[in-house]
């Protein structure tokens, strides 16, 4: 794999953060997970990684955070061409209708997970969104088959994506 | 850029410079330039310093610049080389074998678009029942049959979508999971040998033979290679069952088929059937397979079965790759380079069959690490010059060595990097590289052995 594709988890409550990261640990070998407890910290970390040539494939973001809130962060990411394609998920119990609508309209929110979540739900959404991301942006999706939706990736290869006979 | 790539670029350029600086006695001026191109291409291809198809394009470009009448070198008054028009080199991109492949690509592309490959697979798998052993053979037979007409890679990818649900329902400790996951890429590699359009190395060899005036009919190739494919399919199946004996007798799978029924889908089914039929019967009606290949291209585009977008998505880089291989052969022959290179080895010490053994072993070893097409492109010019220089016997000898190289190259299936089908299978995570090494080594070796057996007891009687 030439470039690293990161998963971001932004959550201010340490226990919740740990629980999310534990639930998606199956992806960690291929998609390194970065954690942040504020939007500002997440942004700094992202800038650093993006400058080093990495990509952010997925962000799982809480809404209520100290300082800037989660929806603001997602909207800002949508404005930055480098994180526009990042798949964005709100994982929260407290976002109101207005804020959620804003996230959908202005941050291209892919999914809304209400707390408390089920592990299978989180894993299957993570798998689907990362597969989407890799098929849209990865040059050779084959490298991600093992942890992502291998049937969908194989089908894209069948359609001529990534590799051909040589 | 990685260190390997940088090393590759450095060595490639160095290789290009060597013949420009050193004078090799007995080699013409044009031969020196041809060697520059050969060394650069060989190194770039080996290190994949640039994509392998770019190397092919670079070969054609360099030939036009250095070896054609329109190039920068004035060959008038220099003995030993009559420069060809640049059209000779660029025309490789419309070589009959390229057109044949184009026809195959268009058919395969349309088949994928209308899910013909998937549905056909499910129908063909039904008669194999539910016994694990039989299903494994069914999977292999269907994979091989499809990969004889479609790309090995696309066939493998499609079959992976079929086997993943099967494997998911099996006991994680059942060794047959590994056997099934290995059976698909192996069958795709084996199936690819059976027709001229099965896999690109066949194209490079047939293209090179064509340049020498040796025409190979679609049906003749099948007559030479299909028996080998069938035998190897059976052997690969037995080897995998022996290495990974199934623990359960039956497996469950659902084979829902919903053949698309639109007018366009039916145009595709009929075109597919007619084209394949005309290809495999070339020996009877005599219409050249590359002419037949224009049929699907014409029919499927004029009926909008495939669209402009579909045409754009064809694997054009594979056609460039093959064209570059054919072009490299042209300059190596015309400048006398190929003959000069093989002339430094005293082949007459070797018996005729030993020459075949040498090329078969080299092709098998090389293509385990390099692209099969690249292996064929590098070896076939040298091999054919053996025939023209009298070590091998004329047309017969050229066909024999061509078959040995193409088929041996396809039996390289030891590593994930050996062929794209292997890479896909390992990427699923069901198998480990070491599983592939063991079984791939055994099957590859048996394959090579059978190639040589055919060369000794079968081909001489039908060519």
Coordinates of C-alpha atoms in Angstrom, one line a residue:
Chain A
X1 CA 0.0 0.0 0.0
X2 CA 1.5 3.3 -1.1
X3 CA -0.5 5.7 1.0
X4 CA -2.1 5.3 4.4
X5 CA -5.8 5.8 4.8
X6 CA -6.8 6.9 8.3
X7 CA -9.9 6.5 10.4
X8 CA -10.6 9.4 12.7
X9 CA -12.6 9.1 15.9
X10 CA -13.5 12.3 17.7
X11 CA -15.2 12.0 21.1
X12 CA -14.6 13.8 24.3
X13 CA -15.7 11.1 26.8
X14 CA -12.8 8.7 27.2
X15 CA -14.9 5.6 27.9
X16 CA -17.0 6.2 24.8
X17 CA -13.9 6.9 22.7
X18 CA -12.4 3.6 23.9
X19 CA -15.5 1.7 23.2
X20 CA -15.7 3.0 19.6
X21 CA -12.1 2.3 19.0
X22 CA -12.4 -1.2 20.4
X23 CA -15.4 -2.0 18.2
X24 CA -13.6 -1.0 15.0
X25 CA -10.2 -2.6 16.0
X26 CA -10.6 -5.1 13.2
X27 CA -9.8 -2.5 10.6
X28 CA -6.8 -1.1 12.5
X29 CA -4.2 -3.2 10.7
X30 CA -5.0 -1.7 7.4
X31 CA -6.6 1.6 8.3
X32 CA -4.8 3.2 11.3
X33 CA -7.1 4.8 13.8
X34 CA -6.5 8.3 15.1
X35 CA -8.3 9.6 18.2
X36 CA -9.0 13.2 19.2
X37 CA -11.2 14.6 22.0
X38 CA -11.8 18.0 20.5
X39 CA -12.5 19.3 17.0
X40 CA -9.4 21.5 17.2
X41 CA -7.1 18.6 18.1
X42 CA -8.6 16.5 15.3
X43 CA -8.0 19.3 12.8
X44 CA -4.3 19.7 13.8
X45 CA -3.8 16.0 13.6
X46 CA -5.5 15.8 10.2
X47 CA -3.4 18.7 8.8
X48 CA -0.3 17.0 9.9
X49 CA -1.3 13.6 8.3
X50 CA -2.6 15.2 5.1
X51 CA 0.6 17.2 4.7
X52 CA 2.5 13.9 5.0
X53 CA 0.5 12.5 2.0
X54 CA -1.9 10.4 3.9
X55 CA -5.7 10.4 3.5
X56 CA -8.6 10.4 5.8
X57 CA -11.1 7.7 4.7
X58 CA -13.6 7.9 7.5
X59 CA -14.5 10.1 10.5
X60 CA -16.7 9.0 13.3
X61 CA -17.5 12.1 15.1
X62 CA -19.5 13.0 18.3
X63 CA -21.6 16.2 18.1
X64 CA -21.2 17.7 21.5
X65 CA -17.6 18.6 22.1
X66 CA -15.9 21.2 24.1
X67 CA -15.1 24.2 21.8
X68 CA -16.2 23.7 18.2
X69 CA -19.0 21.1 17.8
X70 CA -18.9 18.0 15.7
X71 CA -21.2 19.2 12.9
X72 CA -19.0 22.4 12.5
X73 CA -15.9 20.1 12.1
X74 CA -17.6 18.0 9.5
X75 CA -18.8 21.1 7.5
X76 CA -15.3 22.5 7.6
X77 CA -13.9 19.1 6.3
X78 CA -16.4 19.3 3.5
X79 CA -15.0 22.7 2.5
X80 CA -11.4 21.3 2.3
X81 CA -10.8 19.5 -1.0
X82 CA -8.5 17.1 0.8
X83 CA -11.2 15.9 3.1
X84 CA -14.2 16.3 0.9
X85 CA -14.3 12.7 0.0
X86 CA -13.8 11.5 3.6
X87 CA -16.9 9.5 4.6
X88 CA -18.5 11.3 7.5
X89 CA -20.5 9.8 10.3
X90 CA -22.1 11.5 13.3
X91 CA -22.2 9.2 16.3
X92 CA -24.2 11.0 18.9
X93 CA -27.3 11.1 21.1
X94 CA -27.6 14.9 21.3
X95 CA -27.6 16.5 17.9
X96 CA -30.9 18.4 17.3
X97 CA -32.8 18.3 14.1
X98 CA -31.4 21.6 12.8
X99 CA -27.8 20.5 13.3
X100 CA -28.4 17.1 11.8
X101 CA -30.0 18.6 8.7
X102 CA -27.0 21.0 8.4
X103 CA -24.7 18.0 8.6
X104 CA -26.6 16.2 5.9
X105 CA -26.8 19.2 3.6
X106 CA -23.5 20.9 4.1
X107 CA -21.2 18.1 5.2
X108 CA -22.6 15.3 3.0
X109 CA -23.2 13.2 6.1
X110 CA -23.2 9.6 5.2
X111 CA -24.6 8.1 8.3
X112 CA -26.1 9.0 11.7
X113 CA -25.5 6.6 14.5
X114 CA -27.5 7.1 17.6
X115 CA -26.0 6.3 20.9
X116 CA -26.0 3.7 22.3
X117 CA -24.9 1.8 19.2
X118 CA -24.5 -1.9 18.5
X119 CA -21.1 -3.2 17.6
X120 CA -22.3 -5.0 14.5
X121 CA -24.0 -1.8 13.3
X122 CA -20.8 0.2 13.7
X123 CA -18.6 -2.5 12.1
X124 CA -20.9 -2.9 9.1
X125 CA -21.2 0.8 8.5
X126 CA -17.4 1.3 8.8
X127 CA -16.9 -1.6 6.4
X128 CA -19.4 -0.2 3.9
X129 CA -18.1 3.4 4.0
X130 CA -14.5 2.4 3.8
X131 CA -15.3 0.1 0.9
X132 CA -17.0 3.1 -0.8
X133 CA -14.1 5.3 -0.1
X134 CA -11.5 2.8 -1.4
X135 CA -13.5 2.1 -4.6
X136 CA -13.9 5.8 -5.3
X137 CA -10.4 6.8 -4.5
X138 CA -8.0 3.9 -4.3
X139 CA -6.1 3.0 -7.4
X140 CA -6.0 -0.7 -6.6
X141 CA -8.7 -1.8 -4.2
X142 CA -7.3 -5.3 -4.1
X143 CA -5.0 -4.4 -1.2
X144 CA -8.1 -3.8 1.0
X145 CA -10.1 -6.9 0.2
X146 CA -9.2 -8.8 3.4
X147 CA -10.8 -6.3 5.9
X148 CA -13.4 -4.7 3.7
X149 CA -16.3 -6.0 1.6
X150 CA -14.3 -8.5 -0.5
X151 CA -17.3 -9.5 -2.7
X152 CA -17.9 -5.9 -3.7
X153 CA -14.2 -5.3 -4.3
X154 CA -13.9 -8.5 -6.4
X155 CA -16.8 -7.4 -8.5
X156 CA -15.2 -4.1 -9.2
X157 CA -12.0 -5.9 -10.3
X158 CA -14.2 -8.0 -12.5
X159 CA -15.5 -4.8 -14.1
X160 CA -11.9 -3.8 -14.9
X161 CA -11.0 -1.7 -11.8
X162 CA -7.5 -1.9 -10.5
X163 CA -5.8 -4.7 -12.3
X164 CA -5.9 -6.5 -15.6
X165 CA -4.1 -9.5 -17.1
X166 CA -0.4 -8.9 -17.6
Chain B
X1 CA 9.3 6.6 -5.6
X2 CA 10.7 3.5 -4.0
X3 CA 14.4 2.5 -4.0
X4 CA 13.7 -0.4 -6.3
X5 CA 12.1 1.8 -8.9
X6 CA 15.0 4.3 -8.8
X7 CA 17.5 1.5 -9.1
X8 CA 15.5 0.2 -12.0
X9 CA 15.5 3.5 -13.8
X10 CA 19.2 3.9 -13.2
X11 CA 20.0 0.4 -14.5
X12 CA 17.7 0.8 -17.4
X13 CA 19.3 4.0 -18.6
X14 CA 22.7 2.4 -18.0
X15 CA 21.6 -0.6 -20.1
X16 CA 20.5 1.8 -22.8
X17 CA 23.9 3.6 -22.8
X18 CA 26.1 0.4 -22.8
X19 CA 25.6 -0.4 -26.5
X20 CA 26.1 3.2 -27.4
X21 CA 29.5 3.3 -25.8
X22 CA 30.8 -0.2 -26.3
X23 CA 31.4 -1.8 -29.7
X24 CA 30.2 -5.4 -29.9
X25 CA 32.1 -7.1 -32.7
X26 CA 29.8 -8.9 -35.2
X27 CA 26.8 -6.7 -34.4
X28 CA 25.6 -4.1 -36.8
X29 CA 25.1 -0.4 -35.9
X30 CA 21.4 -0.9 -35.9
X31 CA 21.9 -4.0 -33.8
X32 CA 23.6 -1.8 -31.2
X33 CA 20.6 0.5 -31.1
X34 CA 18.2 -2.4 -30.9
X35 CA 20.3 -3.7 -28.0
X36 CA 20.0 -0.4 -26.2
X37 CA 16.2 -0.6 -26.5
X38 CA 16.2 -4.3 -25.5
X39 CA 18.3 -3.7 -22.4
X40 CA 16.3 -0.7 -21.3
X41 CA 13.0 -2.5 -21.8
X42 CA 14.2 -5.7 -20.1
X43 CA 15.4 -3.7 -17.0
X44 CA 12.3 -1.5 -16.9
X45 CA 10.0 -4.5 -17.2
X46 CA 11.9 -6.4 -14.5
X47 CA 12.0 -3.6 -12.0
X48 CA 8.6 -2.2 -13.0
X49 CA 10.4 1.1 -12.8
X50 CA 7.6 2.5 -14.9
X51 CA 4.3 0.7 -15.6
X52 CA 4.9 -2.2 -17.8
X53 CA 2.7 -0.9 -20.6
X54 CA 4.6 2.4 -20.6
X55 CA 7.8 0.4 -21.2
X56 CA 6.1 -1.1 -24.2
X57 CA 5.1 2.3 -25.5
X58 CA 8.6 3.5 -24.9
X59 CA 9.9 0.5 -26.9
X60 CA 7.8 1.5 -29.9
X61 CA 8.8 5.2 -29.6
X62 CA 12.5 4.4 -29.4
X63 CA 12.2 2.2 -32.4
X64 CA 10.6 4.9 -34.4
X65 CA 13.3 7.4 -33.3
X66 CA 16.4 5.1 -33.7
X67 CA 15.5 2.4 -36.2
X68 CA 13.0 3.7 -38.7
X69 CA 13.5 5.7 -41.9
X70 CA 11.8 8.7 -40.2
X71 CA 14.2 8.5 -37.2
X72 CA 17.3 10.4 -36.4
X73 CA 19.9 7.9 -37.6
X74 CA 20.9 7.9 -41.2
X75 CA 21.4 4.3 -42.2
X76 CA 22.2 5.0 -45.9
X77 CA 25.6 3.6 -46.8
X78 CA 25.7 1.5 -43.6
X79 CA 25.6 -2.2 -44.3
X80 CA 23.6 -4.8 -42.4
X81 CA 20.3 -3.0 -41.9
X82 CA 17.5 -1.7 -44.1
X83 CA 15.5 0.6 -42.0
X84 CA 11.8 0.1 -42.1
X85 CA 9.2 2.9 -42.3
X86 CA 8.0 4.0 -38.9
X87 CA 4.6 2.6 -39.8
X88 CA 6.0 -0.9 -39.4
X89 CA 6.5 -0.3 -35.7
X90 CA 3.4 1.6 -34.9
X91 CA 1.3 -0.9 -37.0
X92 CA 1.9 -3.5 -34.3
X93 CA -1.0 -1.8 -32.5
X94 CA -3.3 -3.0 -35.2
X95 CA -1.6 -6.4 -35.6
X96 CA -4.2 -9.1 -36.3
X97 CA -3.6 -10.6 -32.9
X98 CA -4.3 -7.2 -31.3
X99 CA -7.6 -7.0 -33.2
X100 CA -8.4 -10.5 -32.1
X101 CA -7.8 -9.4 -28.5
X102 CA -9.9 -6.3 -29.0
X103 CA -12.8 -8.5 -30.2
X104 CA -12.3 -10.6 -27.0
X105 CA -12.2 -7.5 -24.8
X106 CA -15.4 -6.1 -26.3
X107 CA -17.2 -9.4 -25.8
X108 CA -15.9 -9.8 -22.3
X109 CA -16.8 -6.2 -21.4
X110 CA -20.3 -6.7 -22.7
X111 CA -20.6 -10.0 -20.9
X112 CA -19.7 -8.3 -17.6
X113 CA -22.0 -5.4 -18.3
X114 CA -25.0 -7.7 -18.7
X115 CA -23.8 -10.2 -16.0
X116 CA -23.7 -12.9 -18.6
X117 CA -20.5 -14.3 -17.0
X118 CA -22.0 -14.5 -13.6
X119 CA -25.3 -16.1 -14.7
X120 CA -23.6 -18.5 -17.1
X121 CA -21.3 -19.6 -14.2
X122 CA -24.3 -20.4 -12.0
X123 CA -26.0 -22.4 -14.8
X124 CA -22.8 -24.3 -15.6
X125 CA -22.2 -25.0 -11.9
X126 CA -25.5 -26.7 -11.3
X127 CA -24.8 -30.1 -12.7
X128 CA -21.9 -30.5 -10.3
X129 CA -24.2 -31.0 -7.4
X130 CA -23.4 -30.4 -3.7
X131 CA -20.5 -32.7 -3.0
X132 CA -17.4 -30.7 -2.0
X133 CA -15.1 -32.7 -4.3
X134 CA -17.3 -32.3 -7.3
X135 CA -18.1 -28.6 -6.7
X136 CA -14.4 -27.9 -6.6
X137 CA -14.0 -29.5 -9.9
X138 CA -17.0 -27.6 -11.2
X139 CA -15.6 -24.3 -10.0
X140 CA -12.3 -25.1 -11.8
X141 CA -13.9 -26.3 -15.0
X142 CA -16.1 -23.2 -15.3
X143 CA -13.3 -20.9 -14.4
X144 CA -11.0 -22.4 -17.0
X145 CA -13.7 -22.3 -19.6
X146 CA -14.5 -18.7 -19.1
X147 CA -10.9 -17.6 -18.8
X148 CA -10.2 -19.2 -22.2
X149 CA -12.3 -16.4 -23.6
X150 CA -12.2 -13.7 -21.0
X151 CA -9.3 -12.2 -19.1
X152 CA -7.9 -14.5 -16.4
X153 CA -8.1 -11.6 -13.9
X154 CA -11.7 -10.7 -14.5
X155 CA -12.7 -14.4 -14.4
X156 CA -10.9 -14.9 -11.1
X157 CA -12.5 -11.8 -9.6
X158 CA -15.9 -13.0 -10.7
X159 CA -15.4 -16.5 -9.3
X160 CA -14.2 -15.0 -6.0
X161 CA -17.6 -13.5 -5.6
X162 CA -19.0 -17.0 -6.1
X163 CA -16.7 -18.8 -3.7
X164 CA -16.7 -16.2 -0.8
X165 CA -20.3 -17.1 0.2
X166 CA -19.4 -20.8 -0.1
X167 CA -16.3 -20.5 2.0
X168 CA -18.0 -18.3 4.6
X169 CA -20.4 -21.2 5.4
X170 CA -17.6 -23.7 5.8
X171 CA -16.0 -24.7 9.0
X172 CA -13.0 -22.3 9.5
X173 CA -10.8 -25.4 10.2
X174 CA -11.7 -27.2 7.0
X175 CA -8.6 -27.3 4.8
X176 CA -10.9 -27.4 1.7
X177 CA -11.4 -23.7 2.1
X178 CA -7.8 -23.2 1.1
X179 CA -8.2 -25.7 -1.7
X180 CA -11.2 -23.9 -3.1
X181 CA -9.6 -20.5 -2.8
X182 CA -6.5 -21.8 -4.6
X183 CA -8.4 -23.7 -7.2
X184 CA -9.9 -20.6 -8.8
X185 CA -6.7 -18.6 -9.7
X186 CA -5.0 -21.9 -10.8
X187 CA -7.9 -22.9 -13.0
X188 CA -7.9 -19.3 -14.5
X189 CA -4.2 -19.5 -15.3
X190 CA -4.6 -23.0 -16.8
X191 CA -7.7 -22.0 -18.8
X192 CA -5.9 -19.1 -20.3
X193 CA -3.5 -21.3 -22.2
X194 CA -6.3 -23.1 -24.2
X195 CA -7.1 -20.4 -26.8
X196 CA -5.1 -17.6 -28.5
X197 CA -7.1 -14.9 -26.7
X198 CA -6.9 -16.7 -23.3
X199 CA -4.0 -14.7 -22.0
X200 CA -1.6 -12.1 -23.4
X201 CA 1.5 -14.3 -23.6
X202 CA -0.3 -16.3 -26.2
X203 CA -0.8 -13.1 -28.2
X204 CA 2.8 -12.1 -28.1
X205 CA 3.9 -15.6 -29.3
X206 CA 1.3 -15.7 -32.1
X207 CA 2.1 -12.2 -33.1
X208 CA 5.8 -13.0 -33.3
X209 CA 5.1 -16.1 -35.3
X210 CA 2.9 -14.1 -37.6
X211 CA 5.8 -11.7 -38.2
X212 CA 7.8 -14.7 -39.4
X213 CA 5.1 -15.7 -41.8
X214 CA 3.8 -18.5 -39.6
X215 CA 0.0 -18.2 -39.3
X216 CA -1.6 -19.9 -36.3
X217 CA -5.3 -20.6 -36.6
X218 CA -7.5 -20.2 -33.5
X219 CA -8.6 -23.8 -33.9
X220 CA -5.0 -25.0 -34.4
X221 CA -3.9 -23.4 -31.2
X222 CA -6.7 -25.0 -29.3
X223 CA -5.7 -28.4 -30.8
X224 CA -2.2 -27.9 -29.5
X225 CA -3.0 -26.4 -26.1
X226 CA -6.5 -27.5 -25.0
X227 CA -5.6 -31.2 -24.2
X228 CA -2.8 -29.8 -22.0
X229 CA -5.3 -27.5 -20.2
X230 CA -7.7 -30.4 -19.6
X231 CA -5.0 -32.6 -18.2
X232 CA -3.6 -29.9 -16.0
X233 CA -7.0 -28.9 -14.8
X234 CA -7.6 -32.5 -13.6
X235 CA -4.1 -32.7 -12.1
X236 CA -4.4 -29.4 -10.3
X237 CA -7.8 -30.6 -8.9
X238 CA -6.2 -33.8 -7.6
X239 CA -3.2 -32.0 -6.1
X240 CA -5.4 -29.5 -4.2
X241 CA -7.6 -32.3 -2.9
X242 CA -4.5 -34.2 -1.8
X243 CA -3.0 -31.2 -0.1
X244 CA -6.2 -29.9 1.4
X245 CA -8.6 -32.8 1.9
X246 CA -12.2 -31.6 2.5
X247 CA -13.6 -32.5 6.0
X248 CA -17.2 -32.2 5.0
X249 CA -18.8 -34.1 2.2
X250 CA -21.2 -31.4 1.0
X251 CA -21.2 -27.7 0.8
X252 CA -24.2 -25.4 0.6
X253 CA -24.5 -22.8 -2.1
X254 CA -27.3 -20.9 -3.7
X255 CA -27.2 -20.6 -7.5
X256 CA -29.9 -18.1 -8.3
X257 CA -29.8 -17.2 -11.9
X258 CA -31.7 -14.4 -13.5
X259 CA -30.5 -14.1 -17.1
X260 CA -31.2 -10.6 -18.3
X261 CA -33.9 -10.8 -21.0
X262 CA -33.7 -7.4 -22.7
X263 CA -33.2 -7.2 -26.5
X264 CA -29.7 -5.9 -26.0
X265 CA -28.8 -8.8 -23.6
X266 CA -30.0 -11.2 -26.2
X267 CA -28.0 -9.6 -28.9
X268 CA -25.0 -10.1 -26.7
X269 CA -25.8 -13.8 -26.0
X270 CA -26.1 -14.5 -29.6
X271 CA -23.1 -12.5 -30.7
X272 CA -21.1 -14.2 -28.0
X273 CA -22.2 -17.6 -29.1
X274 CA -21.7 -17.0 -32.8
X275 CA -18.2 -15.4 -32.3
X276 CA -16.9 -18.2 -30.1
X277 CA -18.3 -20.8 -32.5
X278 CA -16.7 -19.1 -35.5
X279 CA -13.4 -18.9 -33.6
X280 CA -13.2 -22.5 -32.6
X281 CA -14.2 -23.7 -36.1
X282 CA -11.6 -21.6 -38.0
X283 CA -10.0 -24.8 -39.2
X284 CA -13.2 -25.7 -41.0
X285 CA -14.4 -22.5 -42.6
X286 CA -11.0 -20.7 -42.8
X287 CA -12.2 -17.2 -41.9
X288 CA -9.4 -15.7 -39.9
X289 CA -10.1 -15.3 -36.2
X290 CA -9.0 -11.6 -36.3
X291 CA -11.6 -11.0 -39.0
X292 CA -14.2 -12.8 -36.9
X293 CA -13.2 -10.6 -34.0
X294 CA -14.5 -7.6 -35.9
X295 CA -18.0 -9.1 -35.7
X296 CA -18.6 -8.5 -32.0
X297 CA -16.9 -5.1 -32.2
X298 CA -19.2 -4.1 -35.0
X299 CA -22.4 -5.7 -33.9
X300 CA -22.2 -4.7 -30.2
X301 CA -21.3 -1.1 -31.0
X302 CA -23.9 -0.5 -33.7
X303 CA -26.7 -1.9 -31.5
X304 CA -25.5 0.1 -28.6
X305 CA -25.1 -3.0 -26.5
X306 CA -21.8 -1.3 -25.4
X307 CA -21.6 2.4 -25.3
X308 CA -18.9 5.0 -25.8
X309 CA -18.2 4.9 -22.1
X310 CA -17.8 1.1 -22.2
X311 CA -15.3 1.4 -25.0
X312 CA -13.3 3.9 -23.1
X313 CA -13.1 1.5 -20.2
X314 CA -11.5 -1.4 -22.2
X315 CA -8.1 -2.4 -20.9
X316 CA -6.2 -0.6 -23.7
X317 CA -3.0 -0.8 -21.7
X318 CA -3.0 -4.6 -22.3
X319 CA -3.1 -4.0 -26.1
X320 CA -0.1 -1.6 -25.8
X321 CA 1.7 -4.2 -23.7
X322 CA 1.3 -6.9 -26.4
X323 CA 2.1 -4.4 -29.2
X324 CA 5.3 -3.4 -27.5
X325 CA 6.3 -7.1 -27.1
X326 CA 5.7 -7.7 -30.8
X327 CA 7.5 -4.6 -31.8
X328 CA 10.5 -5.5 -29.7
X329 CA 10.7 -8.8 -31.6
X330 CA 10.6 -7.1 -34.9
X331 CA 13.7 -4.9 -34.2
X332 CA 15.6 -7.7 -32.6
X333 CA 15.1 -9.9 -35.7
X334 CA 15.5 -7.2 -38.4
X335 CA 18.7 -5.8 -36.9
X336 CA 20.3 -9.2 -36.4
X337 CA 20.4 -8.6 -32.6
X338 CA 18.5 -11.8 -31.7
X339 CA 20.7 -14.0 -33.9
X340 CA 23.8 -12.3 -32.5
X341 CA 22.7 -12.9 -28.9
X342 CA 21.8 -16.5 -29.3
X343 CA 24.9 -17.0 -31.5
X344 CA 27.2 -16.5 -28.5
X345 CA 25.9 -19.8 -27.0
X346 CA 26.9 -23.0 -28.8
X347 CA 23.4 -24.5 -29.1
X348 CA 24.5 -27.3 -31.3
X349 CA 25.9 -28.9 -28.1
X350 CA 22.3 -29.2 -27.0
X351 CA 19.8 -31.7 -28.4
X352 CA 16.7 -30.2 -29.9
X353 CA 14.6 -31.3 -26.9
X354 CA 17.2 -29.8 -24.5
X355 CA 16.7 -26.4 -26.3
X356 CA 13.0 -26.7 -25.5
X357 CA 13.7 -27.7 -21.9
X358 CA 16.0 -24.6 -21.5
X359 CA 13.4 -22.2 -22.8
X360 CA 10.6 -23.8 -20.9
X361 CA 12.4 -23.7 -17.6
X362 CA 13.6 -20.1 -18.1
X363 CA 10.1 -19.0 -19.1
X364 CA 8.6 -20.7 -16.0
X365 CA 11.1 -19.2 -13.6
X366 CA 11.0 -15.7 -15.1
X367 CA 7.3 -15.4 -15.3
X368 CA 6.9 -16.4 -11.6
X369 CA 8.6 -13.1 -10.9
X370 CA 7.7 -11.0 -14.0
X371 CA 4.6 -10.4 -16.0
X372 CA 3.8 -13.4 -18.2
X373 CA 3.6 -11.2 -21.2
X374 CA 6.9 -9.6 -20.5
X375 CA 8.5 -13.0 -20.1
X376 CA 7.1 -14.1 -23.5
X377 CA 8.2 -10.7 -25.1
X378 CA 11.8 -11.1 -23.9
X379 CA 12.2 -14.8 -24.8
X380 CA 10.3 -15.3 -28.1
X381 CA 12.6 -13.1 -30.3
X382 CA 15.6 -15.1 -29.0
X383 CA 13.9 -18.4 -29.5
X384 CA 12.6 -17.7 -33.0
X385 CA 16.1 -16.7 -34.1
X386 CA 17.2 -20.2 -33.2
X387 CA 14.8 -21.5 -35.7
X388 CA 15.8 -19.1 -38.5
X389 CA 19.5 -19.8 -37.8
X390 CA 18.9 -23.5 -38.2
X391 CA 19.2 -24.8 -34.6
X392 CA 15.5 -25.6 -34.6
X393 CA 13.7 -26.9 -37.7
X394 CA 11.9 -24.1 -39.6
X395 CA 8.2 -23.5 -39.2
X396 CA 7.8 -26.6 -37.1
X397 CA 10.6 -25.6 -34.8
X398 CA 9.3 -22.0 -34.4
X399 CA 5.8 -23.3 -33.5
X400 CA 7.2 -25.7 -31.0
X401 CA 9.4 -23.3 -29.2
X402 CA 6.6 -20.6 -29.3
X403 CA 4.2 -23.0 -27.6
X404 CA 6.7 -24.0 -25.0
X405 CA 7.4 -20.4 -24.1
X406 CA 3.7 -19.3 -24.0
X407 CA 2.5 -22.3 -22.1
X408 CA 5.3 -22.4 -19.6
X409 CA 4.9 -18.7 -18.9
X410 CA 1.2 -19.4 -18.0
X411 CA 2.2 -22.2 -15.5
X412 CA 3.9 -19.7 -13.3
X413 CA 1.7 -19.6 -10.2
X414 CA 4.0 -19.9 -7.2
X415 CA 3.7 -16.4 -5.8
X416 CA 1.0 -13.8 -5.4
X417 CA 3.0 -11.6 -7.8
X418 CA 3.2 -14.3 -10.4
X419 CA -0.1 -13.5 -12.0
X420 CA -3.0 -11.1 -11.1
X421 CA -5.3 -14.1 -10.4
X422 CA -2.9 -15.3 -7.7
X423 CA -2.8 -11.8 -6.3
X424 CA -6.6 -11.6 -6.0
X425 CA -6.8 -15.0 -4.3
X426 CA -4.2 -14.0 -1.7
X427 CA -5.8 -10.6 -1.2
X428 CA -9.0 -12.3 0.0
X429 CA -7.1 -13.4 3.1
X430 CA -8.4 -17.0 2.9
X431 CA -5.0 -18.3 1.8
X432 CA -1.5 -17.5 2.9
X433 CA 1.3 -17.1 0.5
X434 CA 2.9 -20.3 1.7
X435 CA -0.1 -22.3 0.7
X436 CA 0.3 -20.9 -2.8
X437 CA 4.0 -21.6 -3.0
X438 CA 3.6 -25.3 -2.2
X439 CA 0.7 -26.1 -4.5
X440 CA 1.8 -23.6 -7.2
X441 CA 5.2 -25.1 -7.3
X442 CA 3.9 -28.7 -7.7
X443 CA 1.4 -27.8 -10.3
X444 CA 3.8 -25.5 -12.2
X445 CA 6.4 -28.2 -12.3
X446 CA 4.0 -30.9 -13.5
X447 CA 2.7 -28.3 -16.1
X448 CA 6.2 -27.8 -17.4
X449 CA 6.8 -31.5 -17.6
X450 CA 3.6 -32.0 -19.6
X451 CA 4.5 -29.2 -21.9
X452 CA 7.7 -31.1 -22.7
X453 CA 5.9 -34.4 -23.0
X454 CA 3.5 -32.9 -25.5
X455 CA 6.5 -31.4 -27.4
X456 CA 8.0 -34.9 -27.6
X457 CA 5.0 -37.1 -28.3
X458 CA 2.0 -35.0 -29.4
X459 CA 2.8 -31.8 -31.3
X460 CA 5.2 -33.4 -33.8
X461 CA 2.3 -35.5 -35.1
X462 CA -0.3 -32.8 -35.4
X463 CA 1.7 -29.8 -36.5

